[in-house]
Coordinates of C-alpha atoms and ligand atoms in Angstrom, one line a residue:
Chain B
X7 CA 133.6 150.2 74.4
X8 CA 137.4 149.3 73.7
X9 CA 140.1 151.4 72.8
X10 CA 143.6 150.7 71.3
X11 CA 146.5 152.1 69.8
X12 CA 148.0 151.7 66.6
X13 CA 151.3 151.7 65.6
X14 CA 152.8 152.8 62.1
X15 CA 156.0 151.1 60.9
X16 CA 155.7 153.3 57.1
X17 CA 155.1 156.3 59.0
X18 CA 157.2 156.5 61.6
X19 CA 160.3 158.9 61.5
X20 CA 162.1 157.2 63.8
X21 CA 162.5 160.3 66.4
X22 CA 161.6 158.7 69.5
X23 CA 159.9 161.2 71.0
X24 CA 157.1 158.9 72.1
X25 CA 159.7 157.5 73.9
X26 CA 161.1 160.3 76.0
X27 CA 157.6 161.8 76.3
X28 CA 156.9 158.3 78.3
X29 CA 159.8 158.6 80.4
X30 CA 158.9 162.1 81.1
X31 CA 155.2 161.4 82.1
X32 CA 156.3 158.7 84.2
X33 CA 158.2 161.1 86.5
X34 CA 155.9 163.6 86.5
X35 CA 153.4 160.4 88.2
X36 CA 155.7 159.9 90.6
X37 CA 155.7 163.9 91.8
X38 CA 152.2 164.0 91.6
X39 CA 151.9 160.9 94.1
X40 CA 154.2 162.2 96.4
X41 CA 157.5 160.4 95.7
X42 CA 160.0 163.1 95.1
X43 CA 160.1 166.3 94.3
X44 CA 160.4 166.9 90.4
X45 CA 164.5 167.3 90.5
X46 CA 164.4 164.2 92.8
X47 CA 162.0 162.1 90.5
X48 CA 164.9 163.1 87.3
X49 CA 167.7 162.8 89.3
X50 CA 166.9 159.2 89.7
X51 CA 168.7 156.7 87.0
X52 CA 165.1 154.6 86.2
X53 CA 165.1 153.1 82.7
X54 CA 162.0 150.7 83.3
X55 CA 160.3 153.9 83.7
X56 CA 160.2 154.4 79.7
X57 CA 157.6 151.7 78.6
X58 CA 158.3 152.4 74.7
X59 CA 161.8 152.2 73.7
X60 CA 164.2 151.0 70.8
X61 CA 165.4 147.7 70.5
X62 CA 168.2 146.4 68.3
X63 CA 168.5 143.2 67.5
X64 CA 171.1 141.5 64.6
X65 CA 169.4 139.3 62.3
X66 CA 171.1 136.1 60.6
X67 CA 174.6 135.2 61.4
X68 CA 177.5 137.2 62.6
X69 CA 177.2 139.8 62.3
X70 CA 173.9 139.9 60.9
X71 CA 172.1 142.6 60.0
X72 CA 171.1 144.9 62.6
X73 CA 167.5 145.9 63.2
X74 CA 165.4 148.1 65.8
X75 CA 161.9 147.7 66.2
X76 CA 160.4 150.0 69.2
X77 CA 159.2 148.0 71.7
X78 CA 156.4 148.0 73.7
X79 CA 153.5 146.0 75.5
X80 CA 150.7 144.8 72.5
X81 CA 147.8 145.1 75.8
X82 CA 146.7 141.6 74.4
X83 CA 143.4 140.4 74.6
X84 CA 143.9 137.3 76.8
X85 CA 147.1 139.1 78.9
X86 CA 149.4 136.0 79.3
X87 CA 151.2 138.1 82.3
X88 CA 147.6 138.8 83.9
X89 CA 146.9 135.3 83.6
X90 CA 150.2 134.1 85.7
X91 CA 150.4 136.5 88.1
X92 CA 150.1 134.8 91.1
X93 CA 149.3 138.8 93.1
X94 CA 146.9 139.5 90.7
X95 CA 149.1 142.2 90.4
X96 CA 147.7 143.0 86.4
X97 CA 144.6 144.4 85.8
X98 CA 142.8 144.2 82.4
X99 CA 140.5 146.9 82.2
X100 CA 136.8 146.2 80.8
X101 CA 137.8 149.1 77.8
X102 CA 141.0 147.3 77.0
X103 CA 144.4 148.2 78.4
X104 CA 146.5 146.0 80.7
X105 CA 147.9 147.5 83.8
X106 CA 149.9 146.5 86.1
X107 CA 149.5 147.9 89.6
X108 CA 153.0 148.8 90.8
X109 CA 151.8 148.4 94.9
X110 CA 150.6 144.8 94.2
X111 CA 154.0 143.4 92.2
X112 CA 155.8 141.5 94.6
X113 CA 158.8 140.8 91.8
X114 CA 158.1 137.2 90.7
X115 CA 159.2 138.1 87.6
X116 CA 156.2 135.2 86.3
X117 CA 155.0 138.4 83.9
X118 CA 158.1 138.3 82.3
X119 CA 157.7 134.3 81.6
X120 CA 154.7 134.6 80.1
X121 CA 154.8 137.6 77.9
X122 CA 155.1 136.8 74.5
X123 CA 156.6 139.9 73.4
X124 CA 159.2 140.2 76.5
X125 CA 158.1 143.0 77.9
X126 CA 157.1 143.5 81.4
X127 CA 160.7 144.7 83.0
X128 CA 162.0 143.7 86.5
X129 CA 163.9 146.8 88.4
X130 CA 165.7 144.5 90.9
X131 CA 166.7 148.1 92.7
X132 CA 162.7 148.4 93.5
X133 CA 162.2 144.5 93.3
X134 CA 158.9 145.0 91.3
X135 CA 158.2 144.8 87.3
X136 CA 156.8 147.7 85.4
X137 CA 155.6 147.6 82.1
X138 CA 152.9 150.5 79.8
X139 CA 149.6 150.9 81.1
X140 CA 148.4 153.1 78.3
X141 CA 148.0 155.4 80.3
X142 CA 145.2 154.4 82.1
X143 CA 145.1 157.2 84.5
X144 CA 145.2 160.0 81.3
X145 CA 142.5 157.9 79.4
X146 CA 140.5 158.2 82.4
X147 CA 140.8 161.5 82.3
X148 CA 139.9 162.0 78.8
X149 CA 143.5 162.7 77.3
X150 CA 145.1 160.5 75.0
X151 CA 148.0 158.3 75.9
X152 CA 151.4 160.5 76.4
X153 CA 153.2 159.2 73.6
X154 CA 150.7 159.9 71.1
X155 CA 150.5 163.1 71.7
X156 CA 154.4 163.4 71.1
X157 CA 153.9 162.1 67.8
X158 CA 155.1 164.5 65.3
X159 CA 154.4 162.0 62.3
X160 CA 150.9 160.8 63.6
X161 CA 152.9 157.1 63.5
X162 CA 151.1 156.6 66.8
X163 CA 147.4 156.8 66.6
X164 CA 144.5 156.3 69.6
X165 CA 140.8 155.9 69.5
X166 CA 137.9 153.4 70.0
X167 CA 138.8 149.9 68.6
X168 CA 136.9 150.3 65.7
X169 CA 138.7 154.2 64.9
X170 CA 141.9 152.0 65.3
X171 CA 141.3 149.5 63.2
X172 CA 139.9 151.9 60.8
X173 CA 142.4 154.0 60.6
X174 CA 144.7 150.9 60.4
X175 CA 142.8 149.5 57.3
X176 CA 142.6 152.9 55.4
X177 CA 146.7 153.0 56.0
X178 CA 147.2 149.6 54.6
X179 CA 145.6 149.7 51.3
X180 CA 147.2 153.4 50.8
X181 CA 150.5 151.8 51.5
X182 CA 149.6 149.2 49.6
X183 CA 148.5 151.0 46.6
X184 CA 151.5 153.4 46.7
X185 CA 154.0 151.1 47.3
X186 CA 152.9 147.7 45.5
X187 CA 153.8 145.5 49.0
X188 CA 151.4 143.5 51.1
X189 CA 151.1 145.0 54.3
X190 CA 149.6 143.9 57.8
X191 CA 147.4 145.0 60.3
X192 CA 149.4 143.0 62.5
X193 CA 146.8 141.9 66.0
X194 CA 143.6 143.3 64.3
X195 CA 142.7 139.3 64.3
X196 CA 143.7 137.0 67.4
X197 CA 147.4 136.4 66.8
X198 CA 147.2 133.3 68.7
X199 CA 145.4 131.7 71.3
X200 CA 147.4 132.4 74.5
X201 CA 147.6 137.1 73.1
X202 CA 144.0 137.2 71.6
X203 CA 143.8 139.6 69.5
X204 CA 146.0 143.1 70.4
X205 CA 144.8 146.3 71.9
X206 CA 147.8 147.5 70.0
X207 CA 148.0 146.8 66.7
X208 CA 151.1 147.4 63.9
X209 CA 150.8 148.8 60.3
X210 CA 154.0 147.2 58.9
X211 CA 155.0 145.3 55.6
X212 CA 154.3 142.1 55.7
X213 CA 157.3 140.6 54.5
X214 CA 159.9 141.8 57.2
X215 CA 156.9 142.0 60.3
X216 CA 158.6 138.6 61.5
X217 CA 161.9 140.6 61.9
X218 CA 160.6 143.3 64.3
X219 CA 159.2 140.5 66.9
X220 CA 155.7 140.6 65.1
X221 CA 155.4 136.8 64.8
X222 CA 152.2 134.9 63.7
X223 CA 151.4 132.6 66.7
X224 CA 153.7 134.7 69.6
X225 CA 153.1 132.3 72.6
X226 CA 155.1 130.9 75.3
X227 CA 154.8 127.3 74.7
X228 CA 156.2 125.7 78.0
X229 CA 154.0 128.5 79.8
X230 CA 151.0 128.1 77.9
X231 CA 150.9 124.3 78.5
X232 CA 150.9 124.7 82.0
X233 CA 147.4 124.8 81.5
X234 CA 147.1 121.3 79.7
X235 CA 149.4 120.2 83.0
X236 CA 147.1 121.1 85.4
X237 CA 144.3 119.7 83.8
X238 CA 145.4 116.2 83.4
X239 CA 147.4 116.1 86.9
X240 CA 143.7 116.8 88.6
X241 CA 142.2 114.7 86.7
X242 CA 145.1 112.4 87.6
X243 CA 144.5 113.3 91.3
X244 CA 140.8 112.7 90.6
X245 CA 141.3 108.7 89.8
X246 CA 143.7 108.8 93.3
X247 CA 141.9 109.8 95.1
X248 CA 138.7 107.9 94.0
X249 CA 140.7 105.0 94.8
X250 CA 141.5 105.6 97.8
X251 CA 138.3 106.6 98.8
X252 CA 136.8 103.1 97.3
X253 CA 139.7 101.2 98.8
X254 CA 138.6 102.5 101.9
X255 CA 134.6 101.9 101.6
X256 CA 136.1 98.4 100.6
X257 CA 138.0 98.3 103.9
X258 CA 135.5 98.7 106.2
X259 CA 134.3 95.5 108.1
X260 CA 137.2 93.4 106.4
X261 CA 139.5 91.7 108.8
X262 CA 142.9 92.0 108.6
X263 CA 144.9 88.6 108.8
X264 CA 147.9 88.7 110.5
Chain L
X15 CA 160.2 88.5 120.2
X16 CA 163.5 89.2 118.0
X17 CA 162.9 92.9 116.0
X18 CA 164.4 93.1 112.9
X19 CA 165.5 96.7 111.5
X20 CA 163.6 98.1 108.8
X21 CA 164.6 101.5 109.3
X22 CA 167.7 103.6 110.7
X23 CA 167.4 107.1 112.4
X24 CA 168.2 108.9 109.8
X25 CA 166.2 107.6 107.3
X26 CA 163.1 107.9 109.7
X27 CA 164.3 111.5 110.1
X28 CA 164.8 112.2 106.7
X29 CA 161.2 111.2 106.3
X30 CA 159.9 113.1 109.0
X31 CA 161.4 116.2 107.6
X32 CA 160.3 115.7 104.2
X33 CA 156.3 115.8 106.0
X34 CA 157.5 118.9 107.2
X35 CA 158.9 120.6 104.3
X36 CA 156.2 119.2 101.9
X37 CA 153.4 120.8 104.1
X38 CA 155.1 124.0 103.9
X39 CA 155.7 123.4 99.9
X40 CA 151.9 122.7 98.8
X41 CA 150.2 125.1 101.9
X42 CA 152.7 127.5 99.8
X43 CA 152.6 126.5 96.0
X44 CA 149.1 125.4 95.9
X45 CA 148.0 129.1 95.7
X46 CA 150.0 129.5 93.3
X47 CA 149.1 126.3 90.9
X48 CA 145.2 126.9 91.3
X49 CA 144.9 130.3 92.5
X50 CA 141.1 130.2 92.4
X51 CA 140.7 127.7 94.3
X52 CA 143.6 127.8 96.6
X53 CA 144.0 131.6 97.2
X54 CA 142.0 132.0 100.5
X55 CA 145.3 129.9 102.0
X56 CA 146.9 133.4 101.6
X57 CA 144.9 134.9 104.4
X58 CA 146.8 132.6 106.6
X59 CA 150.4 133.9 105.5
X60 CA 148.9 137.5 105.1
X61 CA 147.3 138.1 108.7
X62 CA 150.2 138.1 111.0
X63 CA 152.6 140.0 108.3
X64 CA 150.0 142.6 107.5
X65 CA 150.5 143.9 111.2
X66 CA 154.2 144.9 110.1
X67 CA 153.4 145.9 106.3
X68 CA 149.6 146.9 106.8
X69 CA 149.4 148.7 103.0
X70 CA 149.8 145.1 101.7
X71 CA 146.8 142.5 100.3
X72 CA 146.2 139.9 101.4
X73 CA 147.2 138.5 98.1
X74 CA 150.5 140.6 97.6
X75 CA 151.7 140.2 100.7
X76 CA 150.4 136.6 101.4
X77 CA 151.7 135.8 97.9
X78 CA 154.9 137.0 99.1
X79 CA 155.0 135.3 102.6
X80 CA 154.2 132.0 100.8
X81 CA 157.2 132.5 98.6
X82 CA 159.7 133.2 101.4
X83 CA 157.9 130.3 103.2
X84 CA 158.8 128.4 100.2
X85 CA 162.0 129.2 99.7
X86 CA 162.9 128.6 103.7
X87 CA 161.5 124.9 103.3
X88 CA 163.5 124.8 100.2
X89 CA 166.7 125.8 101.8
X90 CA 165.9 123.2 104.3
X91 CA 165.1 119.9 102.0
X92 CA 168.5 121.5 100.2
X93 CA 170.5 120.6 103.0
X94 CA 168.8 117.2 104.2
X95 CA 168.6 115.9 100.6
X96 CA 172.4 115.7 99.7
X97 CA 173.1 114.3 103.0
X98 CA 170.2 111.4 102.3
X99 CA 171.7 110.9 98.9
X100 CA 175.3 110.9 100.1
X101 CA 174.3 108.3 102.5
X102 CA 172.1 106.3 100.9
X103 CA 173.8 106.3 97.3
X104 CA 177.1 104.1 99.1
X105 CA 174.2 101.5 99.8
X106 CA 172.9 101.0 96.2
X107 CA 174.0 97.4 95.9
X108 CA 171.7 96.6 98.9
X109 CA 168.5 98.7 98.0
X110 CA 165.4 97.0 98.8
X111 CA 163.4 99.1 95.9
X112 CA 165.3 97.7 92.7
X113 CA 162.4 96.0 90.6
X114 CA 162.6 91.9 91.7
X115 CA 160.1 89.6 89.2
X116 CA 157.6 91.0 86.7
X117 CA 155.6 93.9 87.4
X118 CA 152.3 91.0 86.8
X119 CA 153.5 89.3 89.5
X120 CA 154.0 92.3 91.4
X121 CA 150.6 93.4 91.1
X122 CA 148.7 89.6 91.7
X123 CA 150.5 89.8 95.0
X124 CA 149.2 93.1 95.7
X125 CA 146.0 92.4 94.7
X126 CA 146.3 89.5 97.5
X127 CA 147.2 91.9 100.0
X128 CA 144.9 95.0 99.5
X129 CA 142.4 92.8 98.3
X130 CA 141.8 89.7 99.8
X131 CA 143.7 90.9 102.9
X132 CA 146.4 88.3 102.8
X133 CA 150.1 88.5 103.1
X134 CA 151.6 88.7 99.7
X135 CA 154.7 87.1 98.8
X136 CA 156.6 90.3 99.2
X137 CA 160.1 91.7 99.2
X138 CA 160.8 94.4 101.8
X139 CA 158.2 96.7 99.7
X140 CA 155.9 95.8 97.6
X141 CA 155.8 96.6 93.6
X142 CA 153.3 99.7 94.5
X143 CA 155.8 100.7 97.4
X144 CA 159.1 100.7 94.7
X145 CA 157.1 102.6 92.2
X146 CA 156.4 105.4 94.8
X147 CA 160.3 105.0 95.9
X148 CA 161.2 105.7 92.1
X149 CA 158.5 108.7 91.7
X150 CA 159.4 110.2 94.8
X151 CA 163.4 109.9 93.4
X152 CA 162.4 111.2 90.5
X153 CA 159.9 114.0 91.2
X154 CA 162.5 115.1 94.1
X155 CA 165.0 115.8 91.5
X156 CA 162.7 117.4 89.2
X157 CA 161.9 119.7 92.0
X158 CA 165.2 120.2 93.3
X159 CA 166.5 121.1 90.1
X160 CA 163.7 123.7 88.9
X161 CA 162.8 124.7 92.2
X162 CA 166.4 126.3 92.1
X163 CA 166.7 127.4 88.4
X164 CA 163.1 129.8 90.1
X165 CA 164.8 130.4 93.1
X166 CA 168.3 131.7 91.4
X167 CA 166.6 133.4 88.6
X168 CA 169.7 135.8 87.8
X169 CA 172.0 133.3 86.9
X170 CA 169.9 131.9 83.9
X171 CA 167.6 132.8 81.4
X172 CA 163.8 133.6 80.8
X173 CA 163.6 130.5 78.8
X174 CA 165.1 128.1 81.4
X175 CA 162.8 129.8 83.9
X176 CA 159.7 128.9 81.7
X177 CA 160.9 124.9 81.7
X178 CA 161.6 125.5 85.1
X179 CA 158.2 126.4 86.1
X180 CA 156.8 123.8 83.6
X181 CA 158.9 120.9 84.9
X182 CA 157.9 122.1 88.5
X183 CA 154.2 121.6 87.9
X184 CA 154.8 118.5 86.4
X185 CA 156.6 117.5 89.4
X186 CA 154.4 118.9 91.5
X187 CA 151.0 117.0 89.9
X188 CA 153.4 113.8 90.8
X189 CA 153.4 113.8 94.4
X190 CA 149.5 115.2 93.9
X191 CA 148.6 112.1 92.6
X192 CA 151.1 109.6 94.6
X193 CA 151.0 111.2 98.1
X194 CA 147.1 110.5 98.6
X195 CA 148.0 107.0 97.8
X196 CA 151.0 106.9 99.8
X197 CA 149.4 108.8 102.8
X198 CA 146.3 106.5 102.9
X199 CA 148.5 102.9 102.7
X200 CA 150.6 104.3 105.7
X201 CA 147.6 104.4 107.4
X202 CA 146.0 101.4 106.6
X203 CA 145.4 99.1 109.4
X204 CA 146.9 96.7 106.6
X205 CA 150.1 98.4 107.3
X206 CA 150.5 99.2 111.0
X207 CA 153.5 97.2 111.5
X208 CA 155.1 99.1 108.9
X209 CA 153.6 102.9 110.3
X210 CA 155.2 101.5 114.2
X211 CA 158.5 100.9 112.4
X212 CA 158.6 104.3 110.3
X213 CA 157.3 106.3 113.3
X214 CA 158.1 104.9 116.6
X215 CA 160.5 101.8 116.5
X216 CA 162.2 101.9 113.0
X217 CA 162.1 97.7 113.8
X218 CA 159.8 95.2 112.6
X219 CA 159.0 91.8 114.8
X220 CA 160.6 88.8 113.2
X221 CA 157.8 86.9 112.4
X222 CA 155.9 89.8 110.8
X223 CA 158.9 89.4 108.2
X224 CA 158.4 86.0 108.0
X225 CA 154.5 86.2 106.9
X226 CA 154.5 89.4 105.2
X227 CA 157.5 89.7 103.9
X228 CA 159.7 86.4 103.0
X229 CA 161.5 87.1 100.1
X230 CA 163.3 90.0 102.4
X231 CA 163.5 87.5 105.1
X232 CA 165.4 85.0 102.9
X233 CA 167.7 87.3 101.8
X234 CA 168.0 88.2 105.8
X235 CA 168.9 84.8 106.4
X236 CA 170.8 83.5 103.4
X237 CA 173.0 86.9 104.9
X238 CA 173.4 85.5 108.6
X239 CA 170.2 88.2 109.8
X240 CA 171.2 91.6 111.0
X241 CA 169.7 94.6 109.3
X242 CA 169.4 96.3 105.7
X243 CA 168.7 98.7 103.7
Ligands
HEM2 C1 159.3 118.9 96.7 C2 158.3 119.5 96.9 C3 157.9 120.8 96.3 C4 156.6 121.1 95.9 C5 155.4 120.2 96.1 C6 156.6 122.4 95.3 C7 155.5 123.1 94.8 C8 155.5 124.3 94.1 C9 154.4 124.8 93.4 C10 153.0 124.1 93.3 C11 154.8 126.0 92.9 C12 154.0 126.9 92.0 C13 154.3 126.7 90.6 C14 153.6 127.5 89.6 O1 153.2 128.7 89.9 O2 153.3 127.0 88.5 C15 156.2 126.2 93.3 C16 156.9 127.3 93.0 C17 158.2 127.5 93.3 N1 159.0 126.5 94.0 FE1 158.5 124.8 94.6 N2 157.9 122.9 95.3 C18 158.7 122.0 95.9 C19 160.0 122.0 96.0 C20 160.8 123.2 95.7 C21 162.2 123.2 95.9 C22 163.1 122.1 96.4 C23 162.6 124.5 95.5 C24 163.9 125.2 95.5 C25 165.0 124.6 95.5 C26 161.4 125.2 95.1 C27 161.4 126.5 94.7 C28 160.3 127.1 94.1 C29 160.3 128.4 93.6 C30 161.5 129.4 93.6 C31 159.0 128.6 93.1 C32 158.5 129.9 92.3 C33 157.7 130.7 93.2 C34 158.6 131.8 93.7 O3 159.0 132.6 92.9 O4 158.8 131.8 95.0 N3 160.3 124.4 95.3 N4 156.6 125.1 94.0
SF4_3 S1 152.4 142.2 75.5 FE1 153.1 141.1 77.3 S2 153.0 142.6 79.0 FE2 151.7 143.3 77.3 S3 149.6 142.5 77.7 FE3 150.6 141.1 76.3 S4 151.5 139.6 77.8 FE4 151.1 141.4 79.0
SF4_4 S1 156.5 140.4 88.8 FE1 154.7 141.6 89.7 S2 153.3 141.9 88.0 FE2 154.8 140.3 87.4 S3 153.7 138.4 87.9 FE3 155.0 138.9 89.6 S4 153.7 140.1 91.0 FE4 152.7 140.0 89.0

């Protein structure tokens, strides 16, 4: 069984209180494991530590139009960053989410290369990347994810995939209805072949998605043909070495003239 | 019997070095190109670091051995490549690797060779020797040029890094595919004059030249002998 969350662009009130809730549960991991006292674990300056945050970006030319989208990892289907990490660092679990083990990073940074969306972030102070884990560790325990439950406007939703998407397709045709604009269930459906489809999916107005990082077809190209690469240079390594191995058979009992 | 140079100390050194170092780069980078296949190698890095950092894995902390151990050969081929290039680039005119004839020609005197086990009509290498000079060039400046865009991530940007990586791959699938070639022809008892001079002498005998390689020996001569490049 899969979960997911959902995300609701219409609904959201633009508090960001999922956001300090994450930071908040983040610190209250590291006390629990031993890493500080609670006034230590605050004390400490660590903005990775809040995995859903706003993002403004400016739109058009200078100076554009300024836009903030709240950021956060889309737990794709396929992981790109669990893919490329050469540590094995990232973990997709069976039921969905993608985690990343903080003891395994060694700070490659090739998570960041391959996300898509930009999200894992490198802490070069702890030289290790850290990115939402939904979590993991309060699903387990039967609790929702932190920042749901800070939700005041029930913008952030969690449940089995097929809740989620539920949920999501009863929001969109209300929206729709109400408001008389196409909206999106943006990663119900594989959004493109390196993300799969998104353990986190969007409710959002399908005219502007593009402009809050929500693109059809999010993929890093020169990343996700590294595959194709490797492919053809074994194959390429294949023919060279079949020569050389036939060049050699060829060889044998053949004198050389000098 | 009269030797004739074929090779100076530094260039043989230059080429010993670049064994070395490219040992250390694939042991190091093939667990990271094929990690399925390749990531038993991290044992190797792991073992003797996991005695100092004993909470690693064998992949985190071999992974991050291999990287340093990349890195440390990179430094190294850093310093010996300018200096080969420096050197070597004041020579240009006399390179022996600049293409001479067609490459048909090229290749019906190489089929003589590695075929029919006669000398070819050759220069001082052969047209399958100058296209592994130009790859190697090539694929060395690919390398060198990626290799540091990863290695100095902080001074550029997420999208250079993802070239970066792709362009090292590709560069990285070229010496794949050439080195096996390369490796095996050295070896060849076709080629054991040409292994002695690379290895032990850096000289040739005079008439090995002669047969095997007369268009180098006429320009030799029509120069009044001595050595080149
Ligand atoms: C010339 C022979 C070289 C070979 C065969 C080689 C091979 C490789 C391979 C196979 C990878 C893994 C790529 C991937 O994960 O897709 C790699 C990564 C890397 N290489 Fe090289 N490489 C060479 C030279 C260099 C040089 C000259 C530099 C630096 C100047 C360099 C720096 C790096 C860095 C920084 C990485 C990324 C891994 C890390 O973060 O440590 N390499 N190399
Ligand atoms: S959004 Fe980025 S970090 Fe999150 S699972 Fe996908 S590739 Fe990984
Ligand atoms: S930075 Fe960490 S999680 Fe990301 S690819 Fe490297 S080892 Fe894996």
């Amino acid at each position: 069984m899969k979960v997911s969350m959902l995300y609701d662009m219409q609904a959201c009130i633009r508090c960001y209180a999922c956001s300090v809730q994450c930071g908040i549960e983040n610190r209250a991991r590291l006390s629990r494991d031993g890493r500080g006292t609670p006034e230590r674990v605050l004390e400490n300056q660590r903005p990775e530590l809040r995995f859903i945050f706003p993002v403004f970006h400016y739109l058009g030319n200078y100076p554009g139009r300024a836009v903030s989208y709240v950021h956060h990892c889309m737990h794709c289907e396929n992981a790109p960053c669990a893919r490329r990490c050469p540590a094995a660092a990232i973990e997709v679990k069976p039921y969905g989410p993608v985690v990343i083990h903080e003891e395994r990073c060694i700070g490659c940074r090739a998570c960041v290369e391959a996300c898509p969306f930009n999200v894992p972030r490198f802490a070069p102070r702890m030289g290790k990347t850290y990115k939402c884990f939904m979590c993991y560790d309060r699903l387990e325990a039967g609790l929702p994810p932190a920042c749901v439950e800070a939700c005041p406007a029930r913008a952030l939703y969690f449940g089995t995939r097929e809740e989620v998407l539920e949920e999501g397709r009863r929001r969109v045709s209300r929206y729709e209805k109400r408001l008389g604009e196409t909206f999106t269930l943006y990663g119900a459906e594989r959004v493109s072949e390196a993300t799969g489809y998104l353990h986190w999916v969007t409710v959002g107005p399908a005219a502007i998605l593009e402009d809050y990082t929500l693109r059809p077809d999010a993929a890093q190209k020169p990343i996700e043909a590294l595959d194709a690469v490797r492919t053809i240079g074994w194959v390429l390594f294949g023919a060279s070495a079949a020569g050389v191995i036939g060049h050699f058979f060829y060889s044998l009992g053949k004198r050389v003239e000098e | 019997m009269r030797e004739i140079q074929a090779f100076n100390r530094f260039q043989r050194s230059m080429h010993l070095h670049y064994i070395h170092f490219m040992v250390i780069f694939f042991l190091t980078g093939l667990p990271q190109v094929a990690p399925h296949h390749f990531r038993w190698l991290l044992y190797f890095f792991w073992v003797p670091f996991a005695w100092f950092s004993p909470q690693t894995t064998y992949l985190s902390g071999g992974m991050k051995v291999a990287m340093v151990l990349h890195r440390l050969a990179a430094v190294g081929l850093l310093i010996y490549a300018p200096l080969f290039a420096l050197r070597e680039l004041k020579n240009m005119g006399r390179w022996q690797i600049w293409p001479e004839g067609g490459p048909g020609a090229g290749i019906a005197e190489l089929i003589k060779h590695y075929l029919s086990f006669q000398p070819g009509r050759f220069g001082k290498y052969n047209f399958g020797q100058k296209c592994l000079a130009w790859l190697t060039i090539v694929a060395t400046g690919i390398m060198i040029v990626s290799g540091c865009i990863l290695m100095f991530k902080d001074a550029f940007s997420p999208s250079a890094w993802r070239w970066a990586r792709f362009f090292h791959d590709v560069g990285f699938f070229i010496f794949l595919v050439i080195l096996p070639i390369h490796i095996y022809m050295a070896l060849h008892p076709l080629n054991r004059k040409g292994f002695r001079a690379m290895f032990e002498t850096g000289t040739l005998p005079e008439d090995y030249v002669k047969t095997h390689h007369p268009l180098w020996w006429e320009k030799i001569k029509s120069r009044g002998g001595g050595s080149m490049s």
